Amino acid sequence: KAGVTQTPRYLIKTRGQQVTLSCSPISGHRSVSWYQQTPGQGLQFLFEYFSETQRNKGNFPGRFSGRQFSNSRSEMNVSTLELGDSALYLCASSLGSRAEKLFFGSGTQLSVL
Amino acid sequence: AQTVTQSQPEMSVQEAETVTLSCTYDTSESDYYLFWYKQPPSRQMILVIRQEAYKQQNATENRFSVNFQKAAKSFSLKISDSQLGDAAMYFCAHPNEKLTFGTGTRLTIIP
């Protein structure tokens, strides 16, 4: 069974640009959640999608958005990039229950210059 | 607000010895789950162990076990017979509406 796949692995952007990150969950998983990891703030929840609907959202500005497709693949978009958006973005998938463990991808390392 | 606290930013242990990583949490729920995740240098988070709060028995997975104290809201991870491959960041996590992580403990294994 293929794991969670995130693309691209690395990304370099400049301030003001926008970026789209992709996440393909494990087959059969309907929940995809996104996390931002930085040395200063640690792991912070961005949002979760379940069956194409946003089920939960963290405390991030509206520049951060996401969506989920009918095949459960998910994308997150960050518009008007700021230096502080430089981080490792992790995606995780699960069957959807809070009791279920999350399967994580290897992340996308975003650097904003 | 749900919070998860890991008070040990870094820990080290001799290979083959035992180490305990601490975690405390805050929740208003009576039935919930707690997790320990490991993040090696590859960056991919991996589940180490899961505890169900309504179960009195502490969870165990091979060399990994927890000491779950529900009243004290404490959830520590014990690693026995530490191996070089155990070197990683360890995160304690509690899912409510969202999965909340602690700040992590970096574990170093000394050969």
PDB file of N, CA and C in Angstrom, chain B:
ATOM      1  N   ALA B   1      -9.293  25.724  26.074  1.00  0.00           N
ATOM      2  CA  ALA B   1      -8.310  25.433  25.029  1.00  0.00           C
ATOM      3  C   ALA B   1      -7.552  24.156  25.389  1.00  0.00           C
ATOM      4  N   GLN B   2      -7.278  23.391  24.363  1.00  0.00           N
ATOM      5  CA  GLN B   2      -6.532  22.161  24.560  1.00  0.00           C
ATOM      6  C   GLN B   2      -5.056  22.481  24.497  1.00  0.00           C
ATOM      7  N   THR B   3      -4.299  22.013  25.473  1.00  0.00           N
ATOM      8  CA  THR B   3      -2.859  22.230  25.450  1.00  0.00           C
ATOM      9  C   THR B   3      -2.142  20.931  25.744  1.00  0.00           C
ATOM     10  N   VAL B   4      -0.976  20.826  25.168  1.00  0.00           N
ATOM     11  CA  VAL B   4      -0.099  19.677  25.402  1.00  0.00           C
ATOM     12  C   VAL B   4       1.283  20.228  25.711  1.00  0.00           C
ATOM     13  N   THR B   5       1.868  19.812  26.819  1.00  0.00           N
ATOM     14  CA  THR B   5       3.141  20.366  27.268  1.00  0.00           C
ATOM     15  C   THR B   5       4.209  19.287  27.395  1.00  0.00           C
ATOM     16  N   GLN B   6       5.314  19.526  26.742  1.00  0.00           N
ATOM     17  CA  GLN B   6       6.488  18.656  26.896  1.00  0.00           C
ATOM     18  C   GLN B   6       7.599  19.538  27.472  1.00  0.00           C
ATOM     19  N   SER B   7       7.998  19.246  28.678  1.00  0.00           N
ATOM     20  CA  SER B   7       8.909  20.130  29.404  1.00  0.00           C
ATOM     21  C   SER B   7      10.385  19.838  29.153  1.00  0.00           C
ATOM     22  N   GLN B   8      10.668  18.807  28.398  1.00  0.00           N
ATOM     23  CA  GLN B   8      12.068  18.429  28.140  1.00  0.00           C
ATOM     24  C   GLN B   8      12.411  18.660  26.670  1.00  0.00           C
ATOM     25  N   PRO B   9      13.041  19.763  26.343  1.00  0.00           N
ATOM     26  CA  PRO B   9      13.386  20.012  24.936  1.00  0.00           C
ATOM     27  C   PRO B   9      14.358  18.971  24.385  1.00  0.00           C
ATOM     28  N   GLU B  10      15.261  18.504  25.246  1.00  0.00           N
ATOM     29  CA  GLU B  10      16.262  17.535  24.803  1.00  0.00           C
ATOM     30  C   GLU B  10      16.510  16.505  25.897  1.00  0.00           C
ATOM     31  N   MET B  11      16.746  15.270  25.450  1.00  0.00           N
ATOM     32  CA  MET B  11      17.098  14.202  26.375  1.00  0.00           C
ATOM     33  C   MET B  11      18.167  13.355  25.684  1.00  0.00           C
ATOM     34  N   SER B  12      19.002  12.725  26.487  1.00  0.00           N
ATOM     35  CA  SER B  12      19.969  11.785  25.926  1.00  0.00           C
ATOM     36  C   SER B  12      20.020  10.541  26.808  1.00  0.00           C
ATOM     37  N   VAL B  13      20.372   9.438  26.185  1.00  0.00           N
ATOM     38  CA  VAL B  13      20.410   8.163  26.906  1.00  0.00           C
ATOM     39  C   VAL B  13      21.477   7.279  26.282  1.00  0.00           C
ATOM     40  N   GLN B  14      22.098   6.491  27.123  1.00  0.00           N
ATOM     41  CA  GLN B  14      23.068   5.526  26.619  1.00  0.00           C
ATOM     42  C   GLN B  14      22.340   4.397  25.902  1.00  0.00           C
ATOM     43  N   GLU B  15      22.950   3.922  24.852  1.00  0.00           N
ATOM     44  CA  GLU B  15      22.392   2.780  24.130  1.00  0.00           C
ATOM     45  C   GLU B  15      22.154   1.632  25.118  1.00  0.00           C
ATOM     46  N   ALA B  16      20.989   0.986  24.954  1.00  0.00           N
ATOM     47  CA  ALA B  16      20.558  -0.158  25.779  1.00  0.00           C
ATOM     48  C   ALA B  16      19.956   0.252  27.122  1.00  0.00           C
ATOM     49  N   GLU B  17      20.011   1.534  27.453  1.00  0.00           N
ATOM     50  CA  GLU B  17      19.423   1.982  28.700  1.00  0.00           C
ATOM     51  C   GLU B  17      17.956   2.392  28.473  1.00  0.00           C
ATOM     52  N   THR B  18      17.327   2.820  29.570  1.00  0.00           N
ATOM     53  CA  THR B  18      15.911   3.213  29.528  1.00  0.00           C
ATOM     54  C   THR B  18      15.786   4.709  29.707  1.00  0.00           C
ATOM     55  N   VAL B  19      14.866   5.311  28.976  1.00  0.00           N
ATOM     56  CA  VAL B  19      14.633   6.751  29.088  1.00  0.00           C
ATOM     57  C   VAL B  19      13.131   7.006  29.130  1.00  0.00           C
ATOM     58  N   THR B  20      12.742   8.052  29.846  1.00  0.00           N
ATOM     59  CA  THR B  20      11.323   8.426  29.954  1.00  0.00           C
ATOM     60  C   THR B  20      11.141   9.866  29.512  1.00  0.00           C
ATOM     61  N   LEU B  21      10.229  10.054  28.577  1.00  0.00           N
ATOM     62  CA  LEU B  21       9.898  11.380  28.076  1.00  0.00           C
ATOM     63  C   LEU B  21       8.564  11.812  28.684  1.00  0.00           C
ATOM     64  N   SER B  22       8.513  13.049  29.152  1.00  0.00           N
ATOM     65  CA  SER B  22       7.333  13.521  29.877  1.00  0.00           C
ATOM     66  C   SER B  22       6.368  14.287  28.988  1.00  0.00           C
ATOM     67  N   CYS B  23       5.104  14.218  29.354  1.00  0.00           N
ATOM     68  CA  CYS B  23       4.061  14.964  28.643  1.00  0.00           C
ATOM     69  C   CYS B  23       2.893  15.194  29.590  1.00  0.00           C
ATOM     70  N   THR B  24       2.413  16.416  29.638  1.00  0.00           N
ATOM     71  CA  THR B  24       1.165  16.695  30.354  1.00  0.00           C
ATOM     72  C   THR B  24       0.211  17.365  29.375  1.00  0.00           C
ATOM     73  N   TYR B  25      -1.062  17.251  29.659  1.00  0.00           N
ATOM     74  CA  TYR B  25      -2.051  17.793  28.731  1.00  0.00           C
ATOM     75  C   TYR B  25      -3.215  18.351  29.510  1.00  0.00           C
ATOM     76  N   ASP B  26      -4.024  19.100  28.831  1.00  0.00           N
ATOM     77  CA  ASP B  26      -5.213  19.663  29.445  1.00  0.00           C
ATOM     78  C   ASP B  26      -6.391  19.336  28.553  1.00  0.00           C
ATOM     79  N   THR B  27      -7.447  18.836  29.140  1.00  0.00           N
ATOM     80  CA  THR B  27      -8.639  18.535  28.372  1.00  0.00           C
ATOM     81  C   THR B  27      -9.850  18.576  29.277  1.00  0.00           C
ATOM     82  N   SER B  28     -10.997  18.873  28.681  1.00  0.00           N
ATOM     83  CA  SER B  28     -12.243  18.864  29.432  1.00  0.00           C
ATOM     84  C   SER B  28     -13.050  17.603  29.135  1.00  0.00           C
ATOM     85  N   GLU B  29     -12.513  16.756  28.282  1.00  0.00           N
ATOM     86  CA  GLU B  29     -13.207  15.536  27.908  1.00  0.00           C
ATOM     87  C   GLU B  29     -12.941  14.438  28.933  1.00  0.00           C
ATOM     88  N   SER B  30     -13.851  13.480  28.978  1.00  0.00           N
ATOM     89  CA  SER B  30     -13.638  12.342  29.868  1.00  0.00           C
ATOM     90  C   SER B  30     -13.167  11.117  29.092  1.00  0.00           C
ATOM     91  N   ASP B  31     -13.487  11.090  27.831  1.00  0.00           N
ATOM     92  CA  ASP B  31     -13.079   9.970  26.977  1.00  0.00           C
ATOM     93  C   ASP B  31     -12.292  10.541  25.800  1.00  0.00           C
ATOM     94  N   TYR B  32     -11.068  10.142  25.660  1.00  0.00           N
ATOM     95  CA  TYR B  32     -10.219  10.721  24.621  1.00  0.00           C
ATOM     96  C   TYR B  32      -9.051   9.794  24.346  1.00  0.00           C
ATOM     97  N   TYR B  33      -8.229  10.204  23.412  1.00  0.00           N
ATOM     98  CA  TYR B  33      -7.049   9.426  23.031  1.00  0.00           C
ATOM     99  C   TYR B  33      -5.814  10.301  23.173  1.00  0.00           C
ATOM    100  N   LEU B  34      -4.700   9.637  23.356  1.00  0.00           N
ATOM    101  CA  LEU B  34      -3.401  10.311  23.407  1.00  0.00           C
ATOM    102  C   LEU B  34      -2.429   9.529  22.539  1.00  0.00           C
ATOM    103  N   PHE B  35      -1.528  10.252  21.925  1.00  0.00           N
ATOM    104  CA  PHE B  35      -0.580   9.627  21.009  1.00  0.00           C
ATOM    105  C   PHE B  35       0.842  10.109  21.282  1.00  0.00           C
ATOM    106  N   TRP B  36       1.795   9.262  20.988  1.00  0.00           N
ATOM    107  CA  TRP B  36       3.197   9.664  20.854  1.00  0.00           C
ATOM    108  C   TRP B  36       3.601   9.400  19.410  1.00  0.00           C
ATOM    109  N   TYR B  37       4.154  10.448  18.779  1.00  0.00           N
ATOM    110  CA  TYR B  37       4.671  10.330  17.429  1.00  0.00           C
ATOM    111  C   TYR B  37       6.175  10.573  17.457  1.00  0.00           C
ATOM    112  N   LYS B  38       6.855   9.959  16.527  1.00  0.00           N
ATOM    113  CA  LYS B  38       8.298  10.089  16.385  1.00  0.00           C
ATOM    114  C   LYS B  38       8.592  10.720  15.028  1.00  0.00           C
ATOM    115  N   GLN B  39       9.518  11.675  15.014  1.00  0.00           N
ATOM    116  CA  GLN B  39       9.921  12.295  13.755  1.00  0.00           C
ATOM    117  C   GLN B  39      11.434  12.142  13.595  1.00  0.00           C
ATOM    118  N   PRO B  40      11.880  11.161  12.828  1.00  0.00           N
ATOM    119  CA  PRO B  40      13.314  10.986  12.585  1.00  0.00           C
ATOM    120  C   PRO B  40      13.827  12.043  11.612  1.00  0.00           C
ATOM    121  N   PRO B  41      15.117  12.052  11.319  1.00  0.00           N
ATOM    122  CA  PRO B  41      15.663  13.053  10.381  1.00  0.00           C
ATOM    123  C   PRO B  41      14.998  13.030   9.002  1.00  0.00           C
ATOM    124  N   SER B  42      14.378  11.936   8.640  1.00  0.00           N
ATOM    125  CA  SER B  42      13.666  11.885   7.353  1.00  0.00           C
ATOM    126  C   SER B  42      12.444  12.784   7.334  1.00  0.00           C
ATOM    127  N   ARG B  43      12.048  13.296   8.499  1.00  0.00           N
ATOM    128  CA  ARG B  43      10.942  14.248   8.686  1.00  0.00           C
ATOM    129  C   ARG B  43       9.556  13.594   8.711  1.00  0.00           C
ATOM    130  N   GLN B  44       9.461  12.333   8.365  1.00  0.00           N
ATOM    131  CA  GLN B  44       8.149  11.700   8.317  1.00  0.00           C
ATOM    132  C   GLN B  44       7.719  11.255   9.712  1.00  0.00           C
ATOM    133  N   MET B  45       6.617  11.800  10.183  1.00  0.00           N
ATOM    134  CA  MET B  45       6.097  11.466  11.505  1.00  0.00           C
ATOM    135  C   MET B  45       5.542  10.043  11.499  1.00  0.00           C
ATOM    136  N   ILE B  46       5.868   9.313  12.555  1.00  0.00           N
ATOM    137  CA  ILE B  46       5.435   7.919  12.660  1.00  0.00           C
ATOM    138  C   ILE B  46       4.803   7.715  14.032  1.00  0.00           C
ATOM    139  N   LEU B  47       3.665   7.042  14.062  1.00  0.00           N
ATOM    140  CA  LEU B  47       3.030   6.763  15.343  1.00  0.00           C
ATOM    141  C   LEU B  47       3.860   5.765  16.133  1.00  0.00           C
ATOM    142  N   VAL B  48       4.109   6.091  17.394  1.00  0.00           N
ATOM    143  CA  VAL B  48       4.838   5.179  18.276  1.00  0.00           C
ATOM    144  C   VAL B  48       3.863   4.360  19.104  1.00  0.00           C
ATOM    145  N   ILE B  49       2.904   5.057  19.722  1.00  0.00           N
ATOM    146  CA  ILE B  49       1.990   4.363  20.619  1.00  0.00           C
ATOM    147  C   ILE B  49       0.740   5.202  20.826  1.00  0.00           C
ATOM    148  N   ARG B  50      -0.358   4.539  21.132  1.00  0.00           N
ATOM    149  CA  ARG B  50      -1.641   5.219  21.351  1.00  0.00           C
ATOM    150  C   ARG B  50      -2.256   4.712  22.651  1.00  0.00           C
ATOM    151  N   GLN B  51      -2.853   5.639  23.395  1.00  0.00           N
ATOM    152  CA  GLN B  51      -3.515   5.292  24.662  1.00  0.00           C
ATOM    153  C   GLN B  51      -4.956   5.763  24.618  1.00  0.00           C
ATOM    154  N   GLU B  52      -5.859   4.884  25.024  1.00  0.00           N
ATOM    155  CA  GLU B  52      -7.266   5.268  25.138  1.00  0.00           C
ATOM    156  C   GLU B  52      -7.545   5.610  26.592  1.00  0.00           C
ATOM    157  N   ALA B  53      -8.095   6.783  26.839  1.00  0.00           N
ATOM    158  CA  ALA B  53      -8.218   7.273  28.207  1.00  0.00           C
ATOM    159  C   ALA B  53      -9.127   6.424  29.082  1.00  0.00           C
ATOM    160  N   TYR B  54     -10.101   5.774  28.488  1.00  0.00           N
ATOM    161  CA  TYR B  54     -11.020   4.988  29.311  1.00  0.00           C
ATOM    162  C   TYR B  54     -10.418   3.647  29.722  1.00  0.00           C
ATOM    163  N   LYS B  55      -9.272   3.314  29.142  1.00  0.00           N
ATOM    164  CA  LYS B  55      -8.597   2.069  29.517  1.00  0.00           C
ATOM    165  C   LYS B  55      -7.603   2.341  30.646  1.00  0.00           C
ATOM    166  N   GLN B  56      -7.718   1.610  31.714  1.00  0.00           N
ATOM    167  CA  GLN B  56      -6.824   1.789  32.847  1.00  0.00           C
ATOM    168  C   GLN B  56      -5.429   1.259  32.548  1.00  0.00           C
ATOM    169  N   GLN B  57      -5.361   0.246  31.721  1.00  0.00           N
ATOM    170  CA  GLN B  57      -4.085  -0.396  31.442  1.00  0.00           C
ATOM    171  C   GLN B  57      -3.223   0.486  30.558  1.00  0.00           C
ATOM    172  N   ASN B  58      -1.955   0.618  30.906  1.00  0.00           N
ATOM    173  CA  ASN B  58      -1.027   1.392  30.102  1.00  0.00           C
ATOM    174  C   ASN B  58      -0.704   0.662  28.803  1.00  0.00           C
ATOM    175  N   ALA B  59      -0.678   1.423  27.700  1.00  0.00           N
ATOM    176  CA  ALA B  59      -0.381   0.825  26.406  1.00  0.00           C
ATOM    177  C   ALA B  59       1.094   0.432  26.318  1.00  0.00           C
ATOM    178  N   THR B  60       1.343  -0.639  25.575  1.00  0.00           N
ATOM    179  CA  THR B  60       2.700  -1.130  25.359  1.00  0.00           C
ATOM    180  C   THR B  60       2.852  -1.584  23.918  1.00  0.00           C
ATOM    181  N   GLU B  61       3.974  -1.194  23.314  1.00  0.00           N
ATOM    182  CA  GLU B  61       4.312  -1.637  21.952  1.00  0.00           C
ATOM    183  C   GLU B  61       5.789  -1.997  21.958  1.00  0.00           C
ATOM    184  N   ASN B  62       6.055  -3.280  22.149  1.00  0.00           N
ATOM    185  CA  ASN B  62       7.449  -3.776  22.165  1.00  0.00           C
ATOM    186  C   ASN B  62       8.265  -3.022  23.222  1.00  0.00           C
ATOM    187  N   ARG B  63       9.271  -2.267  22.820  1.00  0.00           N
ATOM    188  CA  ARG B  63      10.133  -1.576  23.797  1.00  0.00           C
ATOM    189  C   ARG B  63       9.535  -0.258  24.297  1.00  0.00           C
ATOM    190  N   PHE B  64       8.398   0.123  23.742  1.00  0.00           N
ATOM    191  CA  PHE B  64       7.774   1.397  24.094  1.00  0.00           C
ATOM    192  C   PHE B  64       6.560   1.161  24.990  1.00  0.00           C
ATOM    193  N   SER B  65       6.477   1.918  26.061  1.00  0.00           N
ATOM    194  CA  SER B  65       5.316   1.823  26.943  1.00  0.00           C
ATOM    195  C   SER B  65       5.004   3.211  27.486  1.00  0.00           C
ATOM    196  N   VAL B  66       3.791   3.366  27.972  1.00  0.00           N
ATOM    197  CA  VAL B  66       3.404   4.654  28.531  1.00  0.00           C
ATOM    198  C   VAL B  66       3.060   4.496  29.996  1.00  0.00           C
ATOM    199  N   ASN B  67       3.172   5.607  30.702  1.00  0.00           N
ATOM    200  CA  ASN B  67       2.678   5.709  32.078  1.00  0.00           C
ATOM    201  C   ASN B  67       1.587   6.776  32.031  1.00  0.00           C
ATOM    202  N   PHE B  68       0.354   6.311  31.998  1.00  0.00           N
ATOM    203  CA  PHE B  68      -0.791   7.192  31.844  1.00  0.00           C
ATOM    204  C   PHE B  68      -1.420   7.430  33.198  1.00  0.00           C
ATOM    205  N   GLN B  69      -1.416   8.680  33.635  1.00  0.00           N
ATOM    206  CA  GLN B  69      -2.018   9.073  34.909  1.00  0.00           C
ATOM    207  C   GLN B  69      -3.162  10.033  34.596  1.00  0.00           C
ATOM    208  N   LYS B  70      -4.366   9.506  34.471  1.00  0.00           N
ATOM    209  CA  LYS B  70      -5.487  10.310  34.011  1.00  0.00           C
ATOM    210  C   LYS B  70      -5.784  11.468  34.948  1.00  0.00           C
ATOM    211  N   ALA B  71      -5.789  11.245  36.225  1.00  0.00           N
ATOM    212  CA  ALA B  71      -6.127  12.305  37.178  1.00  0.00           C
ATOM    213  C   ALA B  71      -5.093  13.433  37.115  1.00  0.00           C
ATOM    214  N   ALA B  72      -3.861  13.084  36.926  1.00  0.00           N
ATOM    215  CA  ALA B  72      -2.794  14.078  36.858  1.00  0.00           C
ATOM    216  C   ALA B  72      -2.621  14.623  35.443  1.00  0.00           C
ATOM    217  N   LYS B  73      -3.366  14.064  34.478  1.00  0.00           N
ATOM    218  CA  LYS B  73      -3.254  14.446  33.077  1.00  0.00           C
ATOM    219  C   LYS B  73      -1.794  14.376  32.627  1.00  0.00           C
ATOM    220  N   SER B  74      -1.217  13.231  32.876  1.00  0.00           N
ATOM    221  CA  SER B  74       0.177  12.982  32.542  1.00  0.00           C
ATOM    222  C   SER B  74       0.262  11.758  31.644  1.00  0.00           C
ATOM    223  N   PHE B  75       1.148  11.805  30.671  1.00  0.00           N
ATOM    224  CA  PHE B  75       1.215  10.741  29.652  1.00  0.00           C
ATOM    225  C   PHE B  75       2.674  10.625  29.225  1.00  0.00           C
ATOM    226  N   SER B  76       3.476   9.907  29.984  1.00  0.00           N
ATOM    227  CA  SER B  76       4.906   9.813  29.681  1.00  0.00           C
ATOM    228  C   SER B  76       5.208   8.567  28.851  1.00  0.00           C
ATOM    229  N   LEU B  77       6.265   8.650  28.086  1.00  0.00           N
ATOM    230  CA  LEU B  77       6.690   7.555  27.207  1.00  0.00           C
ATOM    231  C   LEU B  77       7.992   6.969  27.723  1.00  0.00           C
ATOM    232  N   LYS B  78       8.013   5.675  27.924  1.00  0.00           N
ATOM    233  CA  LYS B  78       9.218   4.996  28.362  1.00  0.00           C
ATOM    234  C   LYS B  78       9.763   4.159  27.202  1.00  0.00           C
ATOM    235  N   ILE B  79      11.043   4.357  26.921  1.00  0.00           N
ATOM    236  CA  ILE B  79      11.704   3.573  25.886  1.00  0.00           C
ATOM    237  C   ILE B  79      12.738   2.691  26.567  1.00  0.00           C
ATOM    238  N   SER B  80      12.564   1.404  26.465  1.00  0.00           N
ATOM    239  CA  SER B  80      13.488   0.458  27.086  1.00  0.00           C
ATOM    240  C   SER B  80      14.498  -0.036  26.054  1.00  0.00           C
ATOM    241  N   ASP B  81      15.685  -0.428  26.546  1.00  0.00           N
ATOM    242  CA  ASP B  81      16.720  -0.979  25.646  1.00  0.00           C
ATOM    243  C   ASP B  81      16.907  -0.052  24.440  1.00  0.00           C
ATOM    244  N   SER B  82      17.207   1.204  24.711  1.00  0.00           N
ATOM    245  CA  SER B  82      17.306   2.219  23.658  1.00  0.00           C
ATOM    246  C   SER B  82      18.278   1.793  22.557  1.00  0.00           C
ATOM    247  N   GLN B  83      17.879   2.069  21.335  1.00  0.00           N
ATOM    248  CA  GLN B  83      18.694   1.730  20.170  1.00  0.00           C
ATOM    249  C   GLN B  83      19.010   2.990  19.380  1.00  0.00           C
ATOM    250  N   LEU B  84      20.065   2.919  18.580  1.00  0.00           N
ATOM    251  CA  LEU B  84      20.484   4.096  17.812  1.00  0.00           C
ATOM    252  C   LEU B  84      19.354   4.611  16.921  1.00  0.00           C
ATOM    253  N   GLY B  85      18.539   3.709  16.418  1.00  0.00           N
ATOM    254  CA  GLY B  85      17.434   4.098  15.557  1.00  0.00           C
ATOM    255  C   GLY B  85      16.306   4.820  16.278  1.00  0.00           C
ATOM    256  N   ASP B  86      16.389   4.887  17.596  1.00  0.00           N
ATOM    257  CA  ASP B  86      15.372   5.620  18.357  1.00  0.00           C
ATOM    258  C   ASP B  86      15.649   7.122  18.380  1.00  0.00           C
ATOM    259  N   ALA B  87      16.810   7.527  17.911  1.00  0.00           N
ATOM    260  CA  ALA B  87      17.139   8.949  17.891  1.00  0.00           C
ATOM    261  C   ALA B  87      16.167   9.691  16.985  1.00  0.00           C
ATOM    262  N   ALA B  88      15.482  10.688  17.537  1.00  0.00           N
ATOM    263  CA  ALA B  88      14.446  11.409  16.788  1.00  0.00           C
ATOM    264  C   ALA B  88      13.855  12.487  17.678  1.00  0.00           C
ATOM    265  N   MET B  89      12.955  13.265  17.084  1.00  0.00           N
ATOM    266  CA  MET B  89      12.087  14.143  17.865  1.00  0.00           C
ATOM    267  C   MET B  89      10.839  13.340  18.220  1.00  0.00           C
ATOM    268  N   TYR B  90      10.411  13.468  19.464  1.00  0.00           N
ATOM    269  CA  TYR B  90       9.213  12.775  19.920  1.00  0.00           C
ATOM    270  C   TYR B  90       8.162  13.804  20.312  1.00  0.00           C
ATOM    271  N   PHE B  91       6.972  13.613  19.773  1.00  0.00           N
ATOM    272  CA  PHE B  91       5.873  14.530  20.035  1.00  0.00           C
ATOM    273  C   PHE B  91       4.723  13.790  20.705  1.00  0.00           C
ATOM    274  N   CYS B  92       4.240  14.395  21.761  1.00  0.00           N
ATOM    275  CA  CYS B  92       3.035  13.934  22.411  1.00  0.00           C
ATOM    276  C   CYS B  92       1.870  14.674  21.741  1.00  0.00           C
ATOM    277  N   ALA B  93       0.732  14.009  21.559  1.00  0.00           N
ATOM    278  CA  ALA B  93      -0.383  14.649  20.854  1.00  0.00           C
ATOM    279  C   ALA B  93      -1.715  14.222  21.417  1.00  0.00           C
ATOM    280  N   HIS B  94      -2.650  15.155  21.387  1.00  0.00           N
ATOM    281  CA  HIS B  94      -3.996  14.904  21.883  1.00  0.00           C
ATOM    282  C   HIS B  94      -5.002  15.398  20.849  1.00  0.00           C
ATOM    283  N   PRO B  95      -5.857  14.540  20.326  1.00  0.00           N
ATOM    284  CA  PRO B  95      -6.850  14.973  19.341  1.00  0.00           C
ATOM    285  C   PRO B  95      -8.141  15.411  20.007  1.00  0.00           C
ATOM    286  N   ASN B  96      -8.573  16.590  19.666  1.00  0.00           N
ATOM    287  CA  ASN B  96      -9.891  17.023  20.075  1.00  0.00           C
ATOM    288  C   ASN B  96     -10.625  17.297  18.775  1.00  0.00           C
ATOM    289  N   GLU B  97     -10.936  18.518  18.511  1.00  0.00           N
ATOM    290  CA  GLU B  97     -11.423  18.846  17.170  1.00  0.00           C
ATOM    291  C   GLU B  97     -10.265  18.804  16.190  1.00  0.00           C
ATOM    292  N   LYS B  98      -9.094  19.042  16.689  1.00  0.00           N
ATOM    293  CA  LYS B  98      -7.883  19.003  15.880  1.00  0.00           C
ATOM    294  C   LYS B  98      -6.808  18.313  16.713  1.00  0.00           C
ATOM    295  N   LEU B  99      -5.817  17.821  16.033  1.00  0.00           N
ATOM    296  CA  LEU B  99      -4.729  17.159  16.738  1.00  0.00           C
ATOM    297  C   LEU B  99      -3.752  18.210  17.232  1.00  0.00           C
ATOM    298  N   THR B 100      -3.584  18.311  18.544  1.00  0.00           N
ATOM    299  CA  THR B 100      -2.682  19.287  19.157  1.00  0.00           C
ATOM    300  C   THR B 100      -1.409  18.586  19.596  1.00  0.00           C
ATOM    301  N   PHE B 101      -0.286  19.112  19.165  1.00  0.00           N
ATOM    302  CA  PHE B 101       1.014  18.525  19.475  1.00  0.00           C
ATOM    303  C   PHE B 101       1.725  19.326  20.558  1.00  0.00           C
ATOM    304  N   GLY B 102       2.550  18.624  21.340  1.00  0.00           N
ATOM    305  CA  GLY B 102       3.486  19.300  22.217  1.00  0.00           C
ATOM    306  C   GLY B 102       4.638  19.858  21.388  1.00  0.00           C
ATOM    307  N   THR B 103       5.561  20.519  22.069  1.00  0.00           N
ATOM    308  CA  THR B 103       6.673  21.165  21.375  1.00  0.00           C
ATOM    309  C   THR B 103       7.796  20.192  21.032  1.00  0.00           C
ATOM    310  N   GLY B 104       7.717  18.982  21.537  1.00  0.00           N
ATOM    311  CA  GLY B 104       8.666  17.964  21.148  1.00  0.00           C
ATOM    312  C   GLY B 104       9.847  17.827  22.089  1.00  0.00           C
ATOM    313  N   THR B 105      10.409  16.617  22.108  1.00  0.00           N
ATOM    314  CA  THR B 105      11.641  16.324  22.849  1.00  0.00           C
ATOM    315  C   THR B 105      12.613  15.675  21.875  1.00  0.00           C
ATOM    316  N   ARG B 106      13.782  16.249  21.760  1.00  0.00           N
ATOM    317  CA  ARG B 106      14.802  15.664  20.878  1.00  0.00           C
ATOM    318  C   ARG B 106      15.580  14.624  21.670  1.00  0.00           C
ATOM    319  N   LEU B 107      15.500  13.373  21.233  1.00  0.00           N
ATOM    320  CA  LEU B 107      16.184  12.287  21.926  1.00  0.00           C
ATOM    321  C   LEU B 107      17.458  11.905  21.183  1.00  0.00           C
ATOM    322  N   THR B 108      18.562  11.921  21.927  1.00  0.00           N
ATOM    323  CA  THR B 108      19.862  11.507  21.392  1.00  0.00           C
ATOM    324  C   THR B 108      20.267  10.198  22.046  1.00  0.00           C
ATOM    325  N   ILE B 109      20.739   9.275  21.243  1.00  0.00           N
ATOM    326  CA  ILE B 109      21.206   7.986  21.770  1.00  0.00           C
ATOM    327  C   ILE B 109      22.741   7.993  21.726  1.00  0.00           C
ATOM    328  N   ILE B 110      23.330   7.759  22.882  1.00  0.00           N
ATOM    329  CA  ILE B 110      24.791   7.765  22.993  1.00  0.00           C
ATOM    330  C   ILE B 110      25.316   6.340  22.851  1.00  0.00           C
ATOM    331  N   PRO B 111      26.166   6.090  21.852  1.00  0.00           N
ATOM    332  CA  PRO B 111      26.638   4.704  21.631  1.00  0.00           C
ATOM    333  C   PRO B 111      27.514   4.218  22.790  1.00  0.00           C
TER     334      PRO B 111
END
